[in-house]
XYZ file of C-alpha atoms in Angstrom:
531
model
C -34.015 -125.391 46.612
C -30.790 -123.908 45.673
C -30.046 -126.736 43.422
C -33.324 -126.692 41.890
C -32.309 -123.156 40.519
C -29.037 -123.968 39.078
C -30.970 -126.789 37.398
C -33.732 -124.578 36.123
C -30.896 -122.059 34.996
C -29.273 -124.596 32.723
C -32.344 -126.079 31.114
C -33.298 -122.661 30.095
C -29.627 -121.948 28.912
C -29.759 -124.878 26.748
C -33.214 -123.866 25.982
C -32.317 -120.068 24.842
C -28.791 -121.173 22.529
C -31.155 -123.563 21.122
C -33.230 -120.670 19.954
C -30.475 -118.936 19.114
C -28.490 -121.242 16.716
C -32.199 -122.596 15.275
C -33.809 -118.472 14.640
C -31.372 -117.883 11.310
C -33.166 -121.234 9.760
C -36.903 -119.732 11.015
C -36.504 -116.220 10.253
C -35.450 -115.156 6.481
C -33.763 -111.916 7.541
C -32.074 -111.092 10.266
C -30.720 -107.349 11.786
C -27.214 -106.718 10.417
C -26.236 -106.430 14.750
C -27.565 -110.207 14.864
C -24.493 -111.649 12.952
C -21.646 -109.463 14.429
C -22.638 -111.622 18.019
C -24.994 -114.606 16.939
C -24.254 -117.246 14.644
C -26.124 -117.384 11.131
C -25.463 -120.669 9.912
C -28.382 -121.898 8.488
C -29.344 -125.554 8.405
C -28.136 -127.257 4.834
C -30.464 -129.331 3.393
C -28.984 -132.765 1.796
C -29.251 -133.161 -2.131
C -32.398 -135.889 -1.915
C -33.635 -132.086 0.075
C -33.093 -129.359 -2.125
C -32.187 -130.945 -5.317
C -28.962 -130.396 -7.123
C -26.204 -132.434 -9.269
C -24.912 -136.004 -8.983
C -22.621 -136.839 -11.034
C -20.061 -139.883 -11.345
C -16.782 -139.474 -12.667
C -14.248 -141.371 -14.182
C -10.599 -140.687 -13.662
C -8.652 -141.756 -16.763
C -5.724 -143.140 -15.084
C -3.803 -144.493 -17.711
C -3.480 -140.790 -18.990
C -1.419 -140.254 -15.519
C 0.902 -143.211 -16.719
C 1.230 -141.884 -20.018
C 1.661 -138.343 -18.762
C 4.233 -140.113 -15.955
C 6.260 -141.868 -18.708
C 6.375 -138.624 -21.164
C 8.299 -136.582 -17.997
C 10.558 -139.455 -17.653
C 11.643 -139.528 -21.630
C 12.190 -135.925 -21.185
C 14.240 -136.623 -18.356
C 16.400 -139.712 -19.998
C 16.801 -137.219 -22.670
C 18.596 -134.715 -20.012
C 20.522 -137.123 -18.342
C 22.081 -139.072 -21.670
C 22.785 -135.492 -22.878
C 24.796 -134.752 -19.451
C 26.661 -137.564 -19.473
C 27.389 -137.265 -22.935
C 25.883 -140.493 -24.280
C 24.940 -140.071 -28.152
C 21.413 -141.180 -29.122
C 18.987 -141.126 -31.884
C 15.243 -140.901 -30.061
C 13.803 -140.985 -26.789
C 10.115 -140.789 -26.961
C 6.997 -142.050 -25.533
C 4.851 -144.838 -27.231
C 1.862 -145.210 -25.541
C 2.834 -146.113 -21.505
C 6.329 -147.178 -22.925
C 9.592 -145.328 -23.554
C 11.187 -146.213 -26.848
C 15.465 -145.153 -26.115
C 16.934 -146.011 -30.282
C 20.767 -145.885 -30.231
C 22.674 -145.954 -33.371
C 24.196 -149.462 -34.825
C 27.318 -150.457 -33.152
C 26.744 -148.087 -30.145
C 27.168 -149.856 -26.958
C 23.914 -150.329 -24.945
C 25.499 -151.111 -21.737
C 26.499 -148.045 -20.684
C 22.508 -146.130 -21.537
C 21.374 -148.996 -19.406
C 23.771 -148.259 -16.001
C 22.580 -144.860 -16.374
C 19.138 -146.389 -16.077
C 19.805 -148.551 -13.996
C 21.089 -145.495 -11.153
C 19.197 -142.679 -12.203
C 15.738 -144.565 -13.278
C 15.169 -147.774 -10.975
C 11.230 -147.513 -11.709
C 11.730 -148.327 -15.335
C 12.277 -151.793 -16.505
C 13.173 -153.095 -19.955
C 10.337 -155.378 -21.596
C 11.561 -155.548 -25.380
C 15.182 -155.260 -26.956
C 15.971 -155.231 -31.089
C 19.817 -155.058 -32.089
C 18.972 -155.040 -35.610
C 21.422 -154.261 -38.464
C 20.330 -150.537 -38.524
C 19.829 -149.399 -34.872
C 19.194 -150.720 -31.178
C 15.827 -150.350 -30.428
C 15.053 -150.751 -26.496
C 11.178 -150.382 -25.039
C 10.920 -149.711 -21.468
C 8.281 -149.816 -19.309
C 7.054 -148.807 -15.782
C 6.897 -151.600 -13.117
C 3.778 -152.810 -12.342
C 4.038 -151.367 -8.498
C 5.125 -148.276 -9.897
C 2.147 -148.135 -11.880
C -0.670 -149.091 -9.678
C 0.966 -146.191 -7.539
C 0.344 -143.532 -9.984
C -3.217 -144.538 -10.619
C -4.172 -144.835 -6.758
C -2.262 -141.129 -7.118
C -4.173 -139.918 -9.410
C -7.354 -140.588 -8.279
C -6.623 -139.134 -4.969
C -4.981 -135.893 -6.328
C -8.115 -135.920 -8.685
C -10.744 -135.591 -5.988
C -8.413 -133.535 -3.719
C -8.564 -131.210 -7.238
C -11.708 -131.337 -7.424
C -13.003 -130.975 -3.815
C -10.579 -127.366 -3.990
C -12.154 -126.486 -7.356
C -15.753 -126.772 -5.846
C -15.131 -125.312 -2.689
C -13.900 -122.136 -4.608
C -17.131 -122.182 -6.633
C -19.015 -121.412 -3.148
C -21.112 -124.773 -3.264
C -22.194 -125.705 0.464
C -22.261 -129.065 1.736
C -20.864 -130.770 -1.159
C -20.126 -134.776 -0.849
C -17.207 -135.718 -2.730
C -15.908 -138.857 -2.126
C -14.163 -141.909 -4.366
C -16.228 -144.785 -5.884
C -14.528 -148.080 -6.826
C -10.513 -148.218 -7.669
C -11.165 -144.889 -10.154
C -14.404 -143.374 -9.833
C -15.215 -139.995 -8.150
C -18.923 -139.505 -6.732
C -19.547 -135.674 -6.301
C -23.226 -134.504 -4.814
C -23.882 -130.937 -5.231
C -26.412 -129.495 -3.532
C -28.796 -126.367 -5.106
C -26.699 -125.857 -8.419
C -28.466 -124.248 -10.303
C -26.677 -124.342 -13.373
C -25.448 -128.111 -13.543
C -23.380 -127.093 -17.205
C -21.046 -124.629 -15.343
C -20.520 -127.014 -12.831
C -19.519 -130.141 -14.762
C -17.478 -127.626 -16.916
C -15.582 -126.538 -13.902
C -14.635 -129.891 -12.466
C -14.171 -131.450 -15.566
C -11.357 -129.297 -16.760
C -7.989 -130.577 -16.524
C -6.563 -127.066 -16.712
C -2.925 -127.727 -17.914
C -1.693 -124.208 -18.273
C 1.748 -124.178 -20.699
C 3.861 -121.444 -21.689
C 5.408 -122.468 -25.313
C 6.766 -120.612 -28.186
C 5.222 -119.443 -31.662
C 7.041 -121.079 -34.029
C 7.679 -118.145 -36.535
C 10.226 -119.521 -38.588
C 8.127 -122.078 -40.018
C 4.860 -121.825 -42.394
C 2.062 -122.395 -40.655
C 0.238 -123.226 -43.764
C 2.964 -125.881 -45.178
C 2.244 -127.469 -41.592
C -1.656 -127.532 -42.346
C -0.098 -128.962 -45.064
C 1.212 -131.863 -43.740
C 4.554 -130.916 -43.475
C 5.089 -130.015 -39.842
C 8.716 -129.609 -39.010
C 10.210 -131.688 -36.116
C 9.269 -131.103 -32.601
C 6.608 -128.414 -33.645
C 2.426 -129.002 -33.195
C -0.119 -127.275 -34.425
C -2.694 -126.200 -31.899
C -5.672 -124.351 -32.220
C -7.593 -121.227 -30.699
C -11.099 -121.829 -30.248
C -12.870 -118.903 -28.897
C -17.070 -118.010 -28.793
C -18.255 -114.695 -29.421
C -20.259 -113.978 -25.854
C -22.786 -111.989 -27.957
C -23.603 -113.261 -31.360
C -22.201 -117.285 -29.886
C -20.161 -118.023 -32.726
C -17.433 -119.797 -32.274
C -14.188 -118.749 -34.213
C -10.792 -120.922 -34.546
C -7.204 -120.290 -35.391
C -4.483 -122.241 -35.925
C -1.394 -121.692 -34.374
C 2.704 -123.562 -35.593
C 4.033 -123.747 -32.086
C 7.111 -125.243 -30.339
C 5.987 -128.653 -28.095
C 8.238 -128.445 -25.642
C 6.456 -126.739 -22.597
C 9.150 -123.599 -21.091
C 6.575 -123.263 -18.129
C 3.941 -124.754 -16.541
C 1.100 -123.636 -14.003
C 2.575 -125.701 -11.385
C 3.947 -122.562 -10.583
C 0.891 -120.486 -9.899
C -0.001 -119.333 -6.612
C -2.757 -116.901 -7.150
C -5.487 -116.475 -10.007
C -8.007 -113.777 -9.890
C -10.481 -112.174 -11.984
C -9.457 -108.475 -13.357
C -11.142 -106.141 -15.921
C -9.310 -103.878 -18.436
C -10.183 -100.640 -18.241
C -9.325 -100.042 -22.075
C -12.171 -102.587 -23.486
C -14.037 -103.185 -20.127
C -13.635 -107.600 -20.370
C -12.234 -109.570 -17.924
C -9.142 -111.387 -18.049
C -7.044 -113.378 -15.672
C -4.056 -112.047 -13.902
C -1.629 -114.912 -12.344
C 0.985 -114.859 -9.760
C 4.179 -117.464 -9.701
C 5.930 -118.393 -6.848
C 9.172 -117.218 -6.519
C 10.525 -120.334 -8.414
C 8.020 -119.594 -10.910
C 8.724 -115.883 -11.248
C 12.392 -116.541 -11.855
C 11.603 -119.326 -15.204
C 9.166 -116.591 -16.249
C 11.991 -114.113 -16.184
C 14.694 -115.935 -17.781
C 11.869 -117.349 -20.436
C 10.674 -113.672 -21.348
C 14.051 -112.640 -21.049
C 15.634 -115.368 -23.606
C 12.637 -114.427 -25.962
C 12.539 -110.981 -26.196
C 10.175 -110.060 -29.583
C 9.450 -113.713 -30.044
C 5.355 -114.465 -29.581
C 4.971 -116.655 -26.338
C 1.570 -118.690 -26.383
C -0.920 -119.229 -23.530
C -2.182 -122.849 -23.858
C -4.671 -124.558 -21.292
C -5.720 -127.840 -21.929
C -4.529 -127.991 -25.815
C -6.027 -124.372 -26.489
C -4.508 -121.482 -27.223
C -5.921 -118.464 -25.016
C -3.000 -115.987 -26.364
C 0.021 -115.678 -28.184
C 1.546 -112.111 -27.254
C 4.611 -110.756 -28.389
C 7.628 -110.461 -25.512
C 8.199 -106.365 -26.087
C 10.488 -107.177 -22.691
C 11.690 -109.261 -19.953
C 9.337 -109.664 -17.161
C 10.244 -109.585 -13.840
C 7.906 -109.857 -10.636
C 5.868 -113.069 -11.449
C 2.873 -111.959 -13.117
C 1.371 -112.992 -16.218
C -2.224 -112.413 -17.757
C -4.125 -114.650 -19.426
C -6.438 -112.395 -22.069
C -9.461 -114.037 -24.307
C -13.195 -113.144 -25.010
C -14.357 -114.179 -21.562
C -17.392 -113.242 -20.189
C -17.377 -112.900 -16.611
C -18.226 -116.809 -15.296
C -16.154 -117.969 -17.909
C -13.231 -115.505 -16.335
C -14.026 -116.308 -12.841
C -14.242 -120.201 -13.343
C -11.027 -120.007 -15.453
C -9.451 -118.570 -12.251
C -11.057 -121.061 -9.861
C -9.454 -124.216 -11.879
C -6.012 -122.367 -12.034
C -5.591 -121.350 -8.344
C -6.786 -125.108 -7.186
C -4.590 -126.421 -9.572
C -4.855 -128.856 -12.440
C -6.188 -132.523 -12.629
C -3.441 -135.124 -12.784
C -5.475 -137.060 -15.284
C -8.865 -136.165 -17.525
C -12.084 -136.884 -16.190
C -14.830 -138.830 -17.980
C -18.649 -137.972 -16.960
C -19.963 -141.234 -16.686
C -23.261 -140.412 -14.697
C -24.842 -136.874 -14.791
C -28.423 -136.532 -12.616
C -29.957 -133.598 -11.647
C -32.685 -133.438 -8.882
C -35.138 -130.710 -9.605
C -35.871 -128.545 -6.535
C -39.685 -129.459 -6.961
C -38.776 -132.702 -5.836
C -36.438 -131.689 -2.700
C -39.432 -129.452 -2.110
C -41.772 -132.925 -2.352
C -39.499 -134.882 0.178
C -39.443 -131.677 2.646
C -43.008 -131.507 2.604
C -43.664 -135.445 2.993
C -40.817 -135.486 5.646
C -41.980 -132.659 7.594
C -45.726 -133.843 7.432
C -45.162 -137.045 8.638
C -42.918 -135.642 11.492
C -46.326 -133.641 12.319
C -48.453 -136.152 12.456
C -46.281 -138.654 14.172
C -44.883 -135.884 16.852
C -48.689 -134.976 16.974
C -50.398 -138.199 17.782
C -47.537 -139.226 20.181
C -48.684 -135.850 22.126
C -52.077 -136.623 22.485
C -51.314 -139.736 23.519
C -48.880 -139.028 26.190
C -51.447 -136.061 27.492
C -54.147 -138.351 27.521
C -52.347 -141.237 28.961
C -50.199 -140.012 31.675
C -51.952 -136.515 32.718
C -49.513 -134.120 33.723
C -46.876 -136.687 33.673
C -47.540 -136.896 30.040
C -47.902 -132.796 29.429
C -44.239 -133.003 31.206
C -42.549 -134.963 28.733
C -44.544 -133.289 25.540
C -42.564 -130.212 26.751
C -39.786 -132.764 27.137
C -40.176 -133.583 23.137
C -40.376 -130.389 22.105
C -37.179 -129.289 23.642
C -35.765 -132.324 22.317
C -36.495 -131.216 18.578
C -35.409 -127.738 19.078
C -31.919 -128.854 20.573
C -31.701 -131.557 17.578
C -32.250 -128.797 14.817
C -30.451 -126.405 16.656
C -27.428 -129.222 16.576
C -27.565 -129.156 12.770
C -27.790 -125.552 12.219
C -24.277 -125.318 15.137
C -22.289 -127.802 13.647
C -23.404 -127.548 9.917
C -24.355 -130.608 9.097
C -26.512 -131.436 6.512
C -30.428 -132.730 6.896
C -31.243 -134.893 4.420
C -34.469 -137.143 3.699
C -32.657 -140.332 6.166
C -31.958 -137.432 8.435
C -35.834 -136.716 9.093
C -36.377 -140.410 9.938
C -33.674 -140.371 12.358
C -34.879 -137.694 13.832
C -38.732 -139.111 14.028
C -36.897 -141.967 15.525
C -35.606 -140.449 18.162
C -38.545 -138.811 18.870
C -39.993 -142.277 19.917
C -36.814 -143.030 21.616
C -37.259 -140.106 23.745
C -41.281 -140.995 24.449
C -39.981 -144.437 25.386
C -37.508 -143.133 27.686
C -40.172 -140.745 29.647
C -42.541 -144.121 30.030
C -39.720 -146.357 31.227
C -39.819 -143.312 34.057
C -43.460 -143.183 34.213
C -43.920 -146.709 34.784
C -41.444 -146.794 37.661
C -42.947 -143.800 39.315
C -46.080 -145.263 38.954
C -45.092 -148.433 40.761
C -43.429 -146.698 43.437
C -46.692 -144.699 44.097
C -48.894 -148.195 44.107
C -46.261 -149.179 46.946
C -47.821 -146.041 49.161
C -45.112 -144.217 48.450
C -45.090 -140.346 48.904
C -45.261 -138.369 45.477
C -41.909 -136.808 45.933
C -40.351 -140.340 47.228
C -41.945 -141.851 43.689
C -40.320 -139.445 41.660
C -36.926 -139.684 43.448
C -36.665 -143.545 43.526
C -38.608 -143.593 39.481
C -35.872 -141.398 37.686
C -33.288 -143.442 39.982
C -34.621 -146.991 38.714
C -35.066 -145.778 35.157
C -31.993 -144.074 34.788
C -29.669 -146.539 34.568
C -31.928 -148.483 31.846
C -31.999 -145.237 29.732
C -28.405 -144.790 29.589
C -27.850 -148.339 29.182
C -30.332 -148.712 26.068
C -29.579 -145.318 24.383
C -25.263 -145.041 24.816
C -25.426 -148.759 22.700
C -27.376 -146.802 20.606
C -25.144 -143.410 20.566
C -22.220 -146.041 19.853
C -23.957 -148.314 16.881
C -24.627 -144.383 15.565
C -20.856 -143.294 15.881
C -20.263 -146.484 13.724
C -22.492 -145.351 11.509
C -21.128 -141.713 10.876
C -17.084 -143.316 10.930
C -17.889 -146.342 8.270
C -20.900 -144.288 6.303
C -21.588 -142.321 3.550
C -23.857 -139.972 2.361
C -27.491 -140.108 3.373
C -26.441 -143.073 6.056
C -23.968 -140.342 7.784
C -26.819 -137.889 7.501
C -29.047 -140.314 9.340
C -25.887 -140.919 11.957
C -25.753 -137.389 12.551
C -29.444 -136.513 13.357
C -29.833 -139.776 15.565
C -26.928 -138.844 17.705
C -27.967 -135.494 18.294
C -31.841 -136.983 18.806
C -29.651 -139.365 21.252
C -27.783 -137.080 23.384
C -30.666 -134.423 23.461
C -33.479 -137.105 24.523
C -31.026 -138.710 27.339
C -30.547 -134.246 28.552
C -34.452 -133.677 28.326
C -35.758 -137.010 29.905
C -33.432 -137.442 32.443
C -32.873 -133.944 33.503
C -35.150 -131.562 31.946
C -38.243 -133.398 32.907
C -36.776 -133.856 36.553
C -36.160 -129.865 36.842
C -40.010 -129.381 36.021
C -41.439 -132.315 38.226
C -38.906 -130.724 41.065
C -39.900 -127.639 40.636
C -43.673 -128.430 40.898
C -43.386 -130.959 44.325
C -41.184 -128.273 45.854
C -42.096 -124.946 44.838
C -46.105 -125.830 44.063
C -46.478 -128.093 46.848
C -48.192 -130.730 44.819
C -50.176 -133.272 47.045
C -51.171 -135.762 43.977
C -49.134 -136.953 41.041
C -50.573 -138.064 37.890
C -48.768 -140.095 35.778
């Protein structure tokens, strides 16, 4: 008897933090003393659910290579200049260095500082002709199927930071192919933003105004060496027209955002607009010092992804690591701006190859389908077992409804995601857990066709049945576990809700049903079983 109310005790503890982690899903609001000492995850419904985005996207990898073999000229640049080797270029041509020496300079000794300082570089084309030496190297082959694999995974890593900042729950990110990113986003409801958002590359740059130039002899044509002319391209938030300036500025990059560790979302009290205010590590906050500090009354321009946010004027050095990045922003456009900078920029562009979006009418389609044939199914298997096995069959509808509580309640605990394979899996189960109540059935009624005592039938039923149950459903548990490991997407959804369906029908057929016949042989004195 005393075991019979330890049982009872822990099927209505599972029962109750069923309840419990399932009510936020059932009830819209809850009282604010609810989430200080319940949980309030809700369940998340899948994309094929609730609608949202799905888009495909398409790292442009040979931009990493290019981008790879631009640092490295820079870098053969440094190190012939340290060890005092003249030369006439170094540049990038395409995913190739070009090194150009002048006639009668000896090549050997460019190419044993190659050799030891830039072992990933090899030499595919050499010209000694009569007015320079002209050498083309390239990247090895290993060297670059290595930065493409790189890319791709800082890409989505980039990407899965950028989204999680944007407050998107649930969001399946995940690559396609050698260089294709798949990202599902659940309820966006404004799919532009969103592309916008992963799509930037956000290369933040710190370079100089050239001011000693004409700007307008360099619209001209006649753009002195080692300047670019970039533009400012900013949209009026009210009236939406878009106005562009042209700015003369020095390439070379004195500072990049590499260096940010914090980007957030201020508003200046003198106009009342949002800008961004940044934060540089300590390595960062010393460049920033000595740049600001070499370039004292010289204009410094903000430039993110080829555009030119800003171009103040230095009035001082700046010390402490902080910049501001000031433009006509409104508010998304300001907070977005800061999302991309604090998870950092892409390695690479991003192409859109595949943009869907799933109207909510049509998660709200599948919930409705799903859910009525979950009814209907969980209804007729009811009557059924009612009319079939008598109380036996009353038994294990209270069984089945446990069962369903404990799976949803499973979701809403670990926040998973339901989506549409999920509902099958979990109508499956709710035959799996039937079949597991007749398999005990069966045997009890056998036992009691042997002249057995009702008490004895039960006892030597859930004994004979027991081991077939667990047999039949941890085979199942384990092709499941496959299923979530090896996966993706709806198939893990449909992993998840089966092995939840699995573990809760093997608790409420094997045990939960045994607490209730128990209870009724022992405590009600039953005489006659009907099963």
């Amino acid at each position: 008897m005393k075991n019979l109310k330890w049982r009872s005790l822990i099927v209505l503890a599972v029962l109750v933090l069923g309840l419990i982690y399932l009510l936020p899903t059932l009830v819209k609001e809850l009282p604010p003393w609810w989430t200080r000492v319940f949980p309030e995850d809700k369940i998340h419904l899948g994309l094929d659910l609730q609608g949202g985005m799905h888009l495909v996207l398409e790292v442009q990898t040979e931009k990493a290579v290019e981008n790879t073999a631009q640092r490295l000229a820079q870098e053969i640049k440094a190190q012939l200049r340290k060890s005092h080797v003249r030369f006439r270029k170094v540049e990038r041509q395409g995913e190739n260095i070009l090194v150009v020496l002048a006639k009668g300079q000896q090549w050997q000794p460019v190419a044993g500082i190659l050799k030891e300082n830039f072992p990933m570089l090899e030499e595919k084309k050499r010209d000694f002709g009569s007015e320079s030496i002209q050498v083309v190297l390239g990247l090895q082959e290993s060297q670059i199927r290595h930065i493409k694999k790189l890319a791709v995974d800082q890409g989505l890593e980039t990407i899965r930071n950028r989204i999680d900042q944007f407050g998107v729950s649930e969001p399946d990110i995940r690559t396609q192919g050698e260089d294709r990113i798949l990202v599902q986003l659940p309820g966006i409801k404004d799919p532009q933003r969103a592309v916008n958002l992963i799509g930037k590359t956000a290369l933040l740059e710190f370079k100089l105004v050239d001011e000693k130039h004409s700007l307008q002899d360099a619209l001209r044509g006649k753009i002195p060496p080692g300047d670019k002319i970039y533009e400012s391209r900013t949209v009026d938030p009210v009236t939406g027209q878009v106005h562009r300036t042209q700015y003369l500025l020095k390439d070379q990059t004195l500072l990049t955002g590499q260096y940010i560790t914090d980007a957030e979302v201020r508003i200046d009290r003198q106009y009342n607009r949002p800008y961004v205010a940044l934060s540089f590590d300590d390595r960062g906050a010393k460049l920033f010092e000595r740049l600001t500090g070499e370039h004292v009354k010289e204009r410094l321009a903000i430039v993110l992804d080829g555009n030119v946010y800003s171009a103040p004027v230095i009035q001082d050095r700046i010390s402490g690591g902080r910049a501001v990045i000031e433009g006509q922003f409104t508010m998304d456009e300001a907070r977005d701006l800061a999302v991309v900078l604090r998870a950092g920029s892409l390695p690479a562009p991003v192409k859109v190859l595949e943009e869907r979006t799933v109207g909510p009418s049509l998660g709200k389609d599948s919930i409705r389908k799903g859910l009525f044939s979950m009814a209907v199914g969980g209804a007729l298997v009811v009557v059924f077992m009612a009319v079939y096995y008598g109380i036996g069959g009353v038994i294990a509808d209270f069984a089945l409804v446990l069962n369903i509580i404990l799976i949803m309640a499973g979701l809403a605990g670990l926040r998973a995601t339901l989506t549409l394979p999920g509902i099958a899996g979990i109508i499956l189960t709710i035959g799996m857990a039937v079949d597991a109540n007749v398999l005990i059935f069966e045997r009890i009624r056998e036992e009691l066709r042997l002249g057995k005592t009702p008490r004895a039938a039960v006892d030597n039923g859930y004994g004979r049945a027991t081991l077939t149950i667990l047999d039949a459903n941890v085979t199942t548990l384990i092709a499941a576990v496959v299923l979530f490991q090896f996966g993706t997407g709806p198939v893990r959804g449909f992993a998840v809700t089966l092995s939840l369906g699995i573990v809760a029908s093997m608790f409420t057929a094997i045990f939960g049903t045994r607490v209730v016949f128990d209870y009724l042989l022992q405590k009600r004195r039953l005489q006659k079983l009907s099963v």
